[in-house]
């Protein structure tokens, strides 16, 4: 549950920053600069990715600090601080971003908020369906037998991000500002 709270916090942080940008009409200002629309899409994807990495690092750091300060806590932070949870985080934010980022280029503020909800729901539902992190059988490490499954999940996730990127570029190229 610690990681899910982190996912929610980071997702709402991303939405907040995107909404601030939409309300500030910075898009019109940026488009008046000698920058291609492809560069704008690339920058948006990279900025969201960088924001996820920084906020996840801070969230992990908070978990380490909590485990040091409260060694007898009810929550076991060792389940949250491992490579497998990092992979699960990657899948969560890839699903979330694959749905949300094309909406950033297509909709205005209201549409962005309405798209945020299904994006978040899809990402939240993806984690237990693929990884079963809430069952007693969850192991916080990878096993060799998991390699084909996780390789397929990683490939599908990367393809979804690529398709989202291409869709975002197509939407933004055809959009009149």
CSV table of C-alpha atoms in Angstrom, one decimal:
chain,number,residue,atom,x,y,z
A,1,UNK,CA,0.0,0.0,0.0
A,2,UNK,CA,2.9,2.3,0.6
A,3,UNK,CA,3.8,2.2,-3.1
A,4,UNK,CA,0.2,2.7,-4.2
A,5,UNK,CA,0.0,5.9,-2.1
A,6,UNK,CA,3.2,7.0,-3.9
A,7,UNK,CA,1.8,6.3,-7.3
A,8,UNK,CA,-1.3,8.3,-6.4
A,9,UNK,CA,0.8,11.2,-5.1
A,10,UNK,CA,3.0,11.3,-8.2
A,11,UNK,CA,0.0,11.0,-10.5
A,12,UNK,CA,-1.7,13.9,-8.9
A,13,UNK,CA,1.5,15.9,-9.0
A,14,UNK,CA,1.9,15.3,-12.7
A,15,UNK,CA,-1.8,16.3,-13.3
A,16,UNK,CA,-1.3,19.5,-11.2
A,17,UNK,CA,1.8,20.5,-13.2
A,18,UNK,CA,0.0,19.8,-16.5
A,19,UNK,CA,-3.0,21.8,-15.4
A,20,UNK,CA,-0.8,24.8,-14.3
A,21,UNK,CA,0.8,24.7,-17.7
A,22,UNK,CA,-2.6,24.5,-19.5
A,23,UNK,CA,-4.0,27.4,-17.5
A,24,UNK,CA,-0.9,29.5,-18.0
A,25,UNK,CA,-1.3,29.3,-21.8
A,26,UNK,CA,2.4,28.6,-22.1
A,27,UNK,CA,1.6,26.4,-25.0
A,28,UNK,CA,0.8,29.4,-27.2
A,29,UNK,CA,4.0,31.1,-26.1
A,30,UNK,CA,6.1,28.0,-26.8
A,31,UNK,CA,4.6,27.5,-30.2
A,32,UNK,CA,5.6,31.0,-31.2
A,33,UNK,CA,9.3,30.1,-30.6
A,34,UNK,CA,11.4,28.5,-33.4
A,35,UNK,CA,10.8,25.0,-32.0
A,36,UNK,CA,9.1,22.2,-33.9
A,37,UNK,CA,6.0,20.6,-32.5
A,38,UNK,CA,7.9,17.3,-32.5
A,39,UNK,CA,10.4,18.8,-30.1
A,40,UNK,CA,7.5,20.0,-27.9
A,41,UNK,CA,6.1,16.5,-27.7
A,42,UNK,CA,9.5,15.0,-27.0
A,43,UNK,CA,10.1,17.6,-24.2
A,44,UNK,CA,6.7,16.8,-22.6
A,45,UNK,CA,7.3,13.1,-22.6
A,46,UNK,CA,10.8,13.5,-21.2
A,47,UNK,CA,9.7,16.0,-18.6
A,48,UNK,CA,7.0,13.7,-17.3
A,49,UNK,CA,9.5,10.8,-17.3
A,50,UNK,CA,12.0,12.9,-15.4
A,51,UNK,CA,9.4,14.0,-12.9
A,52,UNK,CA,8.3,10.4,-12.3
A,53,UNK,CA,12.0,9.4,-11.7
A,54,UNK,CA,12.7,12.3,-9.3
A,55,UNK,CA,9.4,11.8,-7.3
A,56,UNK,CA,9.9,8.0,-7.1
A,57,UNK,CA,13.4,8.5,-5.8
A,58,UNK,CA,12.1,10.9,-3.2
A,59,UNK,CA,9.3,8.4,-2.3
A,60,UNK,CA,11.8,5.5,-2.0
A,61,UNK,CA,14.0,7.8,0.1
A,62,UNK,CA,11.1,8.5,2.4
A,63,UNK,CA,10.5,4.7,2.7
A,64,UNK,CA,14.2,4.1,3.6
A,65,UNK,CA,14.0,6.9,6.2
A,66,UNK,CA,10.8,5.5,7.6
A,67,UNK,CA,12.3,2.0,7.9
A,68,UNK,CA,15.3,3.4,9.8
A,69,UNK,CA,13.2,5.7,12.1
A,70,UNK,CA,10.5,3.1,12.7
A,71,UNK,CA,12.0,-0.4,12.4
A,72,UNK,CA,9.0,-2.0,14.2
A,73,UNK,CA,6.4,-0.4,11.9
A,74,UNK,CA,3.4,-2.3,10.7
A,75,UNK,CA,4.3,-1.7,7.0
A,76,UNK,CA,7.3,-3.7,5.7
A,77,UNK,CA,9.2,-1.2,3.6
A,78,UNK,CA,11.5,-3.9,2.2
A,79,UNK,CA,8.7,-5.0,0.0
A,80,UNK,CA,8.6,-1.5,-1.5
A,81,UNK,CA,12.3,-1.0,-1.9
A,82,UNK,CA,13.5,-3.4,-4.5
A,83,UNK,CA,14.0,-3.9,-8.3
A,84,UNK,CA,10.7,-5.6,-8.8
A,85,UNK,CA,8.7,-2.7,-7.3
A,86,UNK,CA,10.7,-0.4,-9.5
A,87,UNK,CA,9.6,-2.5,-12.5
A,88,UNK,CA,6.0,-2.4,-11.3
A,89,UNK,CA,6.4,1.4,-11.0
A,90,UNK,CA,7.6,1.6,-14.5
A,91,UNK,CA,4.6,-0.3,-15.8
A,92,UNK,CA,2.2,1.8,-13.7
A,93,UNK,CA,3.5,5.1,-15.0
A,94,UNK,CA,3.9,3.9,-18.6
A,95,UNK,CA,0.2,2.8,-18.6
A,96,UNK,CA,-0.8,6.1,-17.0
A,97,UNK,CA,1.3,8.3,-19.3
A,98,UNK,CA,0.3,6.3,-22.4
A,99,UNK,CA,-3.3,7.3,-21.8
A,100,UNK,CA,-2.8,10.8,-20.3
A,101,UNK,CA,-0.2,12.4,-22.5
A,102,UNK,CA,-2.1,12.2,-25.8
A,103,UNK,CA,-5.0,13.8,-23.9
A,104,UNK,CA,-2.7,16.6,-22.9
A,105,UNK,CA,-2.2,17.5,-26.6
A,106,UNK,CA,-5.8,17.0,-27.6
A,107,UNK,CA,-8.1,18.3,-24.8
A,108,UNK,CA,-8.4,21.5,-22.9
A,109,UNK,CA,-8.3,21.6,-19.1
A,110,UNK,CA,-11.7,19.9,-18.5
A,111,UNK,CA,-10.9,17.1,-21.0
A,112,UNK,CA,-7.5,16.6,-19.3
A,113,UNK,CA,-9.2,16.2,-15.9
A,114,UNK,CA,-11.7,13.8,-17.3
A,115,UNK,CA,-9.0,11.7,-19.1
A,116,UNK,CA,-6.9,11.6,-15.9
A,117,UNK,CA,-9.5,9.5,-14.1
A,118,UNK,CA,-9.6,6.6,-16.6
A,119,UNK,CA,-5.8,6.8,-17.0
A,120,UNK,CA,-5.4,6.5,-13.3
A,121,UNK,CA,-8.0,3.7,-13.0
A,122,UNK,CA,-6.3,1.7,-15.8
A,123,UNK,CA,-2.9,2.1,-14.2
A,124,UNK,CA,-4.2,1.1,-10.8
A,125,UNK,CA,-6.0,-2.0,-12.2
A,126,UNK,CA,-3.0,-3.0,-14.3
A,127,UNK,CA,-0.7,-3.5,-11.2
A,128,UNK,CA,-2.7,-6.2,-9.4
A,129,UNK,CA,-3.8,-7.9,-12.7
A,130,UNK,CA,-0.1,-8.4,-13.8
A,131,UNK,CA,1.8,-8.7,-10.6
A,132,UNK,CA,-0.5,-9.7,-7.7
A,133,UNK,CA,1.3,-7.5,-5.2
A,134,UNK,CA,-1.4,-7.7,-2.6
A,135,UNK,CA,-1.6,-11.5,-2.4
A,136,UNK,CA,0.2,-13.6,0.1
A,137,UNK,CA,2.1,-15.2,-2.7
A,138,UNK,CA,3.8,-12.0,-3.7
A,139,UNK,CA,7.6,-12.2,-3.8
A,140,UNK,CA,9.6,-8.9,-3.8
A,141,UNK,CA,12.2,-10.3,-6.1
A,142,UNK,CA,12.3,-11.8,-9.7
A,143,UNK,CA,12.7,-15.5,-10.3
A,144,UNK,CA,14.2,-17.0,-13.4
A,145,UNK,CA,10.8,-18.5,-14.3
A,146,UNK,CA,9.4,-14.9,-14.4
A,147,UNK,CA,11.7,-13.8,-17.1
A,148,UNK,CA,9.5,-14.5,-20.1
A,149,UNK,CA,6.5,-13.0,-18.5
A,150,UNK,CA,8.2,-9.8,-17.4
A,151,UNK,CA,10.0,-9.5,-20.7
A,152,UNK,CA,6.7,-9.6,-22.5
A,153,UNK,CA,5.2,-7.1,-20.1
A,154,UNK,CA,8.2,-4.8,-20.6
A,155,UNK,CA,7.9,-5.1,-24.4
A,156,UNK,CA,4.2,-4.4,-24.4
A,157,UNK,CA,4.7,-1.4,-22.1
A,158,UNK,CA,7.4,0.1,-24.3
A,159,UNK,CA,5.2,-0.4,-27.4
A,160,UNK,CA,2.4,1.3,-25.6
A,161,UNK,CA,4.6,4.2,-24.8
A,162,UNK,CA,5.8,4.4,-28.4
A,163,UNK,CA,2.3,4.3,-29.8
A,164,UNK,CA,1.3,7.0,-27.3
A,165,UNK,CA,4.2,9.1,-28.4
A,166,UNK,CA,3.4,8.7,-32.1
A,167,UNK,CA,-0.3,9.5,-31.4
A,168,UNK,CA,0.7,12.6,-29.4
A,169,UNK,CA,2.9,13.8,-32.3
A,170,UNK,CA,0.1,13.2,-34.8
A,171,UNK,CA,-2.5,15.0,-32.6
A,172,UNK,CA,-0.2,18.0,-31.9
A,173,UNK,CA,0.9,18.4,-35.5
A,174,UNK,CA,-2.7,18.6,-36.7
A,175,UNK,CA,-3.9,20.9,-33.8
A,176,UNK,CA,-4.6,24.5,-34.4
A,177,UNK,CA,-3.5,26.7,-31.6
